[in-house]
Amino acid sequence: MMIDSLQQLLQGIFGSVFPLVWTLLKIVLIIAPLLLGVAYLTFWERKVIGWMQVRIGPNRVGPWGLIQPIADGVKLLMKEVVIPTGSDKGVFLIAPMFAFAPALAAWAVIPFNDTLVLANVNASLLYIMAITSIGVYGIILSGWASNSKYAFLGGMRSAAQMISYEVAMGLALVVVLMVSNSLNLGDIVKSQGQGMFADKGLGFLSWNWLPLLPMFAVYLISIVAETNRAPFDMAEGESEIVGFHVEYSGMAFAVFFLAEYANMILVSALTALLFLGGWLSPVGFLPDSLFWLFAKISAVLFFFLWIRATFPRYRYDQIMRLGWKVFIPLCLIWLVVVGCWMMSPLNIWK
Amino acid sequence: MEFKTFVFYFLSAILVFASLRVVTSRNPVHAALFLVLAFFTASGVWMLLQAEFLAISLVLVYVGAVMVLFLFVVMMLDINIDRLREGFWSYLPLGSIIALLMVAEMSLVLGGNYFDLFEKSVSQTAASDSNVKAIGRLMFTDYVYPFELASVVLLVGIVAAIALTYRGKKENKAVSPSQQVFVKAKDRLRVLQMPAEKRD
């Protein structure tokens, strides 16, 4: 086929370093559409929220405003990056990279279908949890390096929020990997394709979201808090709260902005893979394909935008209460319930 | 040179540099960040030894959680590095004895092949073998009692941390309207009568 001939051509050109070149090519093929997706997610967000608030949204640059994200990007590139006096310059500039890089690195193990995955690692879920937990450094370091007490307090606040919800998220994931008996994302998706309903052609009822409905709810709310999005957007309430990136401008700020949206796409992809059956088709008469995965990711992303336009912001102490006193006990109880369920004769995950 | 060897030396060079900077850096936050780098590189070295579960847990637990809390504390404390360094020369003999002991221990372990300490060489595992499964199986069969014991110790640690910082229930400041309506000005306000004093 075409891919094979391309592979042979490149092998002829590069010789022994061919595997490296081939992997780099695959990385580019994942990252480039992802960055484009990030750009158009910002556009789509403004459009959707516009429609929900009976406005039109951006419609000036290009047809239907489609060039708007490109124009925004160019604008941010042109702006000056102001580095405050007394700030720790090195750390100040490294912090946005700390926020953005994990959101890209995690895509290495995300499977797109049975065979399409950059690195098929056995412990891929663990890898994702480890890599995404590094993102919190971007927030703390930017708050500290800015040499401003407001940025510092904002950084502390956001970091505490992210760490709290990581615990609830991790416990919800433990339940998922318990029932799928694997840490491999591909195997987790495959394990959702079997069961009583899947045999009858109603695959969407045997995905993890239904038997693990409380965990699905906890996970869905936790990812919103984890990505610092409304209604848990303590990091950037533009007019009300000062966040960790108050001293950042130009491209340095834009990297934080991109990191937020890249993280949104990442956690949406994880939700689709872990709870919504990944690339599996919802009904028996339609084939499994990549299209379903993208449709599910888009649906979860739309959920993000929808609740942003719907709910007022949570108060900070209520956020912490929800995380520590509601979600974590709920997860711990459900962990035991599912454990007992799996050991009982009613086990549906055999 | 094999690619794997190159990766090992590359990671080791970073690891040694980062560890040195942890102890020589003048800024405590920078020192903590170099420690993060050291952990991350160490996990890369472990990955080369096919211990992917340990490597990922090192990043998850130490980089993702412990060092974040560490940074929190270091950033909020007012640390004067010059005062910390005052006792350097008086502590040096004790420190060097401990360092020498550690070097001796490490050379015993690392030179294990030479001193004939190991019973057999470590066998290479296939790529499809799951590290997690193997560790989990051992942990919940052969080592289940030590494992449970360790978890109890951790639980005691959590309880102790709460017991040390818990200052009793906070006084409730909410007002009860039924009591509030009976309040009279006389109960709250005392008007003092002071005779005027004569000016000198």
XYZ file of C-alpha atoms in Angstrom:
550
model
C 0.000 0.000 0.000
C 0.936 3.668 0.034
C 2.207 3.613 3.606
C 4.408 0.611 2.882
C 5.978 2.225 -0.167
C 6.582 5.429 1.791
C 8.186 3.379 4.551
C 10.509 1.718 2.009
C 11.398 5.043 0.431
C 12.331 6.566 3.804
C 14.250 3.454 4.772
C 16.312 3.888 1.614
C 17.068 7.522 2.413
C 17.802 7.335 6.129
C 19.180 3.826 6.512
C 19.881 2.909 10.132
C 18.241 5.966 11.723
C 14.983 5.132 9.936
C 13.059 3.998 13.084
C 13.831 7.341 14.711
C 12.631 9.297 11.664
C 9.525 7.131 11.359
C 8.630 7.712 15.051
C 9.228 11.452 14.706
C 6.916 11.471 11.698
C 4.214 9.724 13.738
C 4.663 12.235 16.572
C 4.200 15.109 14.129
C 1.091 13.412 12.771
C -0.389 13.356 16.301
C 0.794 16.763 17.548
C -0.032 18.866 14.458
C -3.761 17.988 14.316
C -3.857 18.326 18.106
C -2.560 21.898 17.991
C -4.997 22.713 15.205
C -7.728 21.189 17.368
C -6.643 23.391 20.280
C -6.852 26.508 18.096
C -10.292 25.644 16.775
C -11.534 24.580 20.213
C -11.057 28.178 21.378
C -13.039 29.345 18.341
C -15.751 26.736 18.879
C -16.002 27.712 22.556
C -16.619 31.362 21.693
C -19.161 30.380 19.064
C -21.078 27.941 21.311
C -21.168 30.283 24.279
C -22.245 33.049 21.896
C -25.184 31.002 20.657
C -26.149 30.002 24.195
C -26.215 33.649 25.208
C -28.123 34.644 22.020
C -25.089 36.353 20.478
C -23.324 35.583 17.223
C -19.762 35.099 18.448
C -16.680 35.851 16.347
C -17.747 36.395 12.714
C -15.450 39.079 11.272
C -12.173 37.366 10.346
C -12.646 35.072 7.345
C -15.853 33.246 6.382
C -18.008 32.699 9.531
C -15.031 33.984 11.520
C -13.045 30.806 10.799
C -9.665 32.576 10.614
C -10.212 34.119 14.070
C -7.985 31.653 16.051
C -5.135 32.186 13.558
C -5.486 35.948 13.931
C -5.468 35.588 17.719
C -2.339 33.467 17.533
C -0.535 36.011 15.359
C -1.578 38.792 17.710
C -0.204 36.942 20.734
C 3.053 36.186 18.909
C 3.548 39.854 18.117
C 3.020 41.035 21.681
C 5.905 41.662 24.022
C 6.614 39.169 26.793
C 6.992 41.362 29.855
C 9.256 39.868 32.516
C 8.634 41.540 35.895
C 11.577 43.016 37.804
C 12.790 40.817 40.629
C 11.266 37.745 39.045
C 13.232 34.548 38.638
C 13.725 34.804 34.893
C 14.633 31.188 34.151
C 11.828 29.674 36.197
C 9.420 32.317 34.908
C 9.990 31.146 31.339
C 10.166 27.415 32.120
C 6.814 27.429 33.975
C 4.560 27.685 30.862
C 6.481 24.801 29.291
C 5.866 22.710 32.418
C 2.164 23.382 31.964
C 2.041 22.595 28.248
C 4.504 19.728 27.725
C 2.683 17.061 29.813
C -0.521 17.675 27.858
C 1.363 16.761 24.670
C 3.574 13.983 26.090
C 0.555 12.049 27.363
C -0.660 11.501 23.784
C 2.184 9.027 23.230
C 0.114 6.185 24.687
C -3.407 7.180 23.597
C -4.726 4.493 21.240
C -6.873 5.619 18.289
C -8.013 2.138 17.343
C -6.881 -1.486 17.715
C -3.525 -0.913 16.068
C -3.092 2.854 15.746
C -1.017 3.886 18.779
C 2.412 5.491 19.026
C 3.605 3.400 21.991
C 1.599 0.394 23.114
C 2.771 0.281 26.745
C 1.363 -2.155 29.273
C 1.089 0.454 32.004
C -0.246 3.212 29.751
C -2.917 4.441 32.184
C -0.296 4.720 34.922
C 1.969 6.608 32.509
C -0.800 9.097 31.756
C -1.510 9.663 35.446
C 2.205 10.216 36.107
C 2.725 12.588 33.193
C -0.388 14.687 33.815
C 0.543 15.078 37.484
C 3.599 17.080 36.367
C 1.349 19.814 34.937
C 0.820 21.270 38.404
C 4.451 22.486 38.453
C 3.654 25.014 35.747
C 1.102 26.592 38.050
C 3.142 26.698 41.253
C 6.333 27.821 39.543
C 4.649 30.578 37.559
C 3.064 31.858 40.767
C 6.364 31.835 42.627
C 8.616 33.121 39.836
C 6.394 36.131 39.104
C 7.582 37.831 42.307
C 4.032 38.991 43.021
C 2.010 38.027 46.064
C -1.212 37.900 44.047
C 0.223 35.522 41.467
C 1.711 33.457 44.294
C -1.592 33.171 46.159
C -3.371 32.354 42.904
C -0.815 29.658 42.145
C -1.222 28.107 45.603
C -4.986 28.131 45.220
C -5.010 26.474 41.804
C -2.354 23.925 42.748
C -4.251 22.895 45.894
C -7.392 22.481 43.803
C -5.644 20.356 41.174
C -3.984 18.095 43.740
C -7.285 17.551 45.574
C -9.163 16.509 42.469
C -6.301 14.334 41.248
C -6.964 12.060 44.233
C -10.662 11.638 43.400
C -9.812 11.155 39.720
C -7.179 8.553 40.508
C -9.592 6.592 42.717
C -12.232 6.646 39.967
C -9.616 5.297 37.552
C -8.674 2.542 40.013
C -12.269 1.267 39.803
C -12.090 1.311 35.998
C -8.859 -0.655 35.850
C -10.253 -3.084 38.430
C -13.172 -4.035 36.209
C -11.138 -4.113 32.999
C -8.302 -6.073 34.629
C -5.643 -4.115 32.747
C -3.632 -0.908 32.787
C -3.412 -0.839 29.004
C -5.789 1.694 27.449
C -6.328 -0.493 24.378
C -7.310 -3.457 26.550
C -9.586 -1.245 28.659
C -11.479 -0.231 25.509
C -11.616 -3.829 24.248
C -12.991 -5.048 27.576
C -15.914 -2.631 27.159
C -16.903 -4.280 23.879
C -18.141 -7.452 25.520
C -21.069 -8.227 27.774
C -24.770 -8.954 27.787
C -25.814 -5.819 25.900
C -22.922 -5.868 23.426
C -23.992 -9.365 22.328
C -27.488 -8.030 21.596
C -26.065 -5.226 19.445
C -26.562 -2.501 22.063
C -22.873 -1.895 22.694
C -23.318 1.514 24.302
C -25.036 -0.078 27.307
C -22.054 -2.286 28.111
C -19.530 0.557 28.161
C -18.143 1.470 31.567
C -20.312 4.562 32.031
C -23.422 2.550 32.927
C -22.155 -0.060 35.415
C -19.811 2.533 36.936
C -22.199 5.475 36.718
C -21.196 7.096 40.068
C -17.517 6.907 39.087
C -18.343 8.355 35.684
C -20.043 11.316 37.369
C -17.124 11.806 39.768
C -14.639 11.597 36.911
C -16.560 13.985 34.693
C -16.757 16.630 37.433
C -13.162 16.043 38.541
C -11.750 16.618 35.069
C -13.505 19.979 34.944
C -11.897 20.927 38.247
C -8.575 19.405 37.204
C -8.346 21.549 34.082
C -9.338 24.674 36.041
C -12.422 25.228 33.897
C -15.710 26.932 34.781
C -17.509 26.483 37.160
C -14.253 25.637 38.995
C -12.180 28.333 37.272
C -10.399 29.745 40.306
C -7.327 30.351 38.145
C -8.757 32.959 35.837
C -11.865 34.824 36.819
C -10.879 37.711 34.550
C -12.658 40.440 36.435
C -12.985 38.957 39.930
C -10.046 36.775 40.941
C -6.352 37.221 40.278
C -4.804 33.974 39.066
C -1.301 32.540 38.808
C -0.647 33.917 35.316
C -1.432 37.547 36.126
C 2.135 38.657 35.307
C 2.312 36.783 32.001
C 1.784 38.448 28.654
C 2.168 37.696 24.965
C 3.301 34.229 23.965
C 4.143 33.172 27.539
C 0.490 33.685 28.470
C -0.624 32.049 25.232
C 1.260 28.870 26.178
C -0.748 28.674 29.431
C -3.876 29.238 27.409
C -2.928 26.486 24.939
C -2.065 24.171 27.839
C -5.566 24.575 29.274
C -7.213 23.627 25.990
C -4.737 20.819 25.223
C -5.489 19.415 28.673
C -9.205 19.640 27.958
C -8.782 17.601 24.769
C -6.587 15.092 26.597
C -9.000 14.466 29.461
C -11.902 14.287 27.000
C -10.029 11.618 25.052
C -9.423 9.752 28.312
C -13.113 9.950 29.223
C -14.011 8.599 25.788
C -11.536 5.725 26.136
C -12.203 4.787 29.759
C -15.954 5.263 30.081
C -17.458 5.715 26.624
C -15.965 2.754 24.776
C -13.317 4.571 22.720
C -13.544 3.638 19.042
C -16.296 1.048 19.615
C -19.532 1.599 17.767
C -22.597 2.215 19.984
C -24.816 -0.160 18.023
C -24.105 -3.527 16.442
C -25.010 -2.730 12.828
C -22.436 0.064 12.466
C -18.696 -0.718 12.267
C -16.169 0.352 14.904
C -14.030 3.188 13.631
C -11.891 6.191 14.419
C -14.924 8.367 13.748
C -16.646 7.190 16.962
C -13.625 8.126 19.067
C -13.557 11.654 17.634
C -17.337 11.975 18.016
C -17.109 10.978 21.692
C -14.190 13.356 22.352
C -16.171 16.171 20.725
C -19.229 15.350 22.829
C -17.224 15.557 26.073
C -15.615 18.816 24.885
C -19.060 20.209 24.167
C -20.033 19.258 27.731
C -17.125 21.423 28.955
C -18.378 24.427 26.979
C -21.995 23.790 27.893
C -21.437 23.845 31.652
C -19.233 26.908 31.308
C -22.177 28.772 29.802
C -24.622 27.321 32.329
C -23.265 27.333 35.888
C -22.102 30.200 38.091
C -18.653 29.888 39.661
C -18.205 27.744 42.761
C -16.868 29.330 45.923
C -13.353 28.118 46.769
C -14.158 26.449 50.105
C -17.085 24.673 48.442
C -14.755 23.331 45.742
C -12.436 21.889 48.354
C -15.349 20.457 50.329
C -16.744 18.761 47.212
C -13.386 17.226 46.411
C -12.323 16.007 49.831
C -15.557 15.384 51.704
C -17.876 14.174 48.940
C -15.919 12.664 46.061
C -13.121 10.893 47.908
C -15.412 9.076 50.411
C -17.805 8.245 47.553
C -14.946 6.778 45.502
C -13.619 4.781 48.455
C -17.065 3.313 49.162
C -17.670 2.531 45.504
C -14.262 0.864 45.267
C -15.355 -1.610 47.978
C -18.819 -2.016 46.406
C -17.364 -2.877 42.989
C -14.805 -5.171 44.625
C -17.617 -7.093 46.364
C -19.654 -7.064 43.140
C -16.765 -8.610 41.209
C -16.369 -11.364 43.794
C -20.113 -12.135 43.885
C -21.896 -14.459 41.414
C -23.474 -11.348 39.839
C -20.099 -10.334 38.347
C -20.650 -8.970 34.842
C -16.965 -8.435 33.935
C -15.816 -12.019 33.394
C 28.323 2.343 21.124
C 24.900 0.809 21.446
C 21.972 3.228 21.610
C 20.907 1.882 25.002
C 24.366 2.555 26.441
C 24.259 6.069 25.059
C 20.875 6.687 26.710
C 22.212 5.335 29.998
C 25.237 7.637 30.002
C 23.137 10.597 28.898
C 20.622 10.068 31.735
C 23.393 9.386 34.261
C 25.208 12.591 33.347
C 22.020 14.594 33.901
C 21.332 12.706 37.129
C 24.788 13.406 38.566
C 24.644 17.069 37.533
C 21.139 17.527 38.998
C 22.073 15.809 42.265
C 25.138 18.023 42.614
C 23.048 21.122 42.020
C 20.560 19.996 44.690
C 23.239 20.381 47.356
C 25.152 23.314 45.864
C 22.282 25.533 44.693
C 21.945 28.706 46.776
C 18.255 29.117 46.113
C 16.172 26.486 47.966
C 13.453 26.524 45.288
C 16.042 25.853 42.601
C 17.455 23.044 44.734
C 13.972 21.497 44.991
C 13.530 21.806 41.223
C 16.860 20.069 40.606
C 15.661 17.304 42.924
C 12.594 16.973 40.679
C 14.907 16.683 37.678
C 16.973 14.072 39.522
C 13.871 11.978 40.293
C 12.683 12.226 36.714
C 16.033 11.147 35.295
C 16.311 8.346 37.829
C 12.969 7.047 36.621
C 14.405 7.044 33.106
C 17.334 4.924 34.297
C 14.915 2.509 35.989
C 12.972 2.315 32.758
C 16.166 1.085 31.080
C 16.288 -1.703 33.684
C 12.779 -2.767 32.556
C 11.257 -1.707 35.881
C 8.519 0.353 34.251
C 6.122 0.116 37.181
C 8.697 1.423 39.658
C 9.799 4.117 37.204
C 6.275 5.403 36.622
C 5.389 5.243 40.324
C 8.519 7.242 41.123
C 7.256 10.025 38.849
C 3.652 9.688 40.038
C 4.405 9.672 43.774
C 7.592 11.705 44.183
C 7.448 14.157 41.288
C 3.661 14.467 41.126
C 2.818 14.626 44.816
C 5.678 14.710 47.334
C 7.821 17.328 45.600
C 4.805 19.559 44.981
C 4.118 19.697 48.720
C 7.846 20.129 49.325
C 7.904 23.106 46.954
C 4.845 24.552 48.730
C 6.724 24.513 52.025
C 10.047 25.732 50.619
C 8.373 28.614 48.814
C 6.465 29.798 51.850
C 9.286 29.528 54.377
C 11.680 32.414 54.747
C 14.938 30.491 54.432
C 18.197 32.338 54.957
C 20.735 30.200 53.147
C 23.760 31.998 54.648
C 22.680 31.229 58.188
C 22.115 27.601 57.227
C 25.676 27.411 55.950
C 27.260 28.818 59.109
C 27.865 25.423 60.702
C 29.290 23.850 57.540
C 32.836 23.276 58.796
C 31.837 21.983 62.223
C 29.440 19.440 60.724
C 31.869 18.377 57.999
C 33.598 15.503 59.910
C 30.278 13.861 60.835
C 28.926 14.359 57.331
C 32.000 12.906 55.689
C 31.879 9.806 57.923
C 28.264 9.181 56.860
C 29.169 9.815 53.228
C 32.074 7.350 53.402
C 29.796 4.738 54.990
C 27.293 5.192 52.168
C 30.024 4.918 49.534
C 31.229 1.692 51.157
C 27.694 0.246 51.212
C 27.045 1.231 47.635
C 30.303 -0.242 46.393
C 29.420 -3.504 48.163
C 26.033 -3.626 46.456
C 27.180 -2.399 43.054
C 30.243 -4.625 43.103
C 28.033 -7.560 43.995
C 29.109 -9.512 40.953
C 32.748 -9.083 41.898
C 32.288 -10.095 45.553
C 30.052 -12.984 44.465
C 27.049 -11.751 46.480
C 24.354 -12.632 43.964
C 23.050 -16.138 43.591
C 22.293 -15.800 39.901
C 22.258 -13.133 37.260
C 18.989 -11.284 36.622
C 17.157 -12.801 33.692
C 15.821 -10.560 30.928
C 12.049 -10.490 30.706
C 10.015 -10.396 27.517
C 8.484 -7.064 26.511
C 4.982 -8.473 26.854
C 5.481 -9.393 30.517
C 3.604 -7.009 32.760
C 5.641 -5.657 35.615
C 2.511 -4.484 37.411
C 0.928 -7.933 37.333
C 4.067 -9.576 38.712
C 4.457 -7.056 41.536
C 0.744 -7.192 42.376
C 0.749 -10.982 42.512
C 3.761 -11.077 44.834
C 2.452 -8.270 47.008
C -0.918 -9.882 47.647
C 0.288 -13.469 48.090
C 3.789 -13.893 49.520
C 4.136 -10.446 51.029
C 0.547 -9.732 52.029
C 1.284 -9.309 55.767
C 4.184 -6.860 55.350
C 2.056 -5.018 52.797
C -0.926 -4.722 55.154
C 1.412 -3.726 57.965
C 2.897 -0.942 55.830
C -0.594 0.337 55.017
C -1.478 0.403 58.728
C 1.702 2.381 59.432
C 0.674 4.872 56.741
C -2.811 5.122 58.248
C -1.298 5.825 61.660
C 0.788 8.533 59.991
C -2.327 10.176 58.562
C -4.134 10.027 61.904
C -1.088 11.423 63.692
C -0.791 14.338 61.269
C -4.434 15.235 61.848
C -4.156 14.775 65.624
C -1.120 17.088 65.748
C -2.763 19.922 63.839
C -6.400 19.596 64.911
C -7.295 22.442 67.257
C -10.804 21.383 68.239
C -14.057 22.303 66.646
C -14.403 25.908 65.609
C -16.844 28.008 67.626
C -20.015 28.516 65.669
C -20.529 32.204 65.006
C -24.032 31.906 63.555
C -26.644 33.936 65.415
C -29.996 32.618 66.536
C -32.770 35.077 65.675
C -34.961 33.915 68.575
C -32.275 34.915 71.061
C -31.339 37.986 69.142
C -34.744 39.668 69.459
C -34.500 39.630 73.259
C -31.295 41.625 73.315
C -31.637 44.969 75.057
C -29.341 47.946 74.751
C -28.736 47.769 78.536
C -27.073 44.320 78.215
C -24.613 45.431 75.609
C -23.835 49.050 76.362
C -22.644 50.616 79.592
C -22.652 54.391 79.807
C -19.898 55.625 82.098
C -20.314 58.777 84.115
C -17.061 60.610 84.682
C -16.833 63.880 86.520
C -15.007 66.560 84.607
C -11.469 67.080 85.792
C -9.953 70.398 86.486
C -7.293 71.593 84.113
C -3.874 72.233 85.636
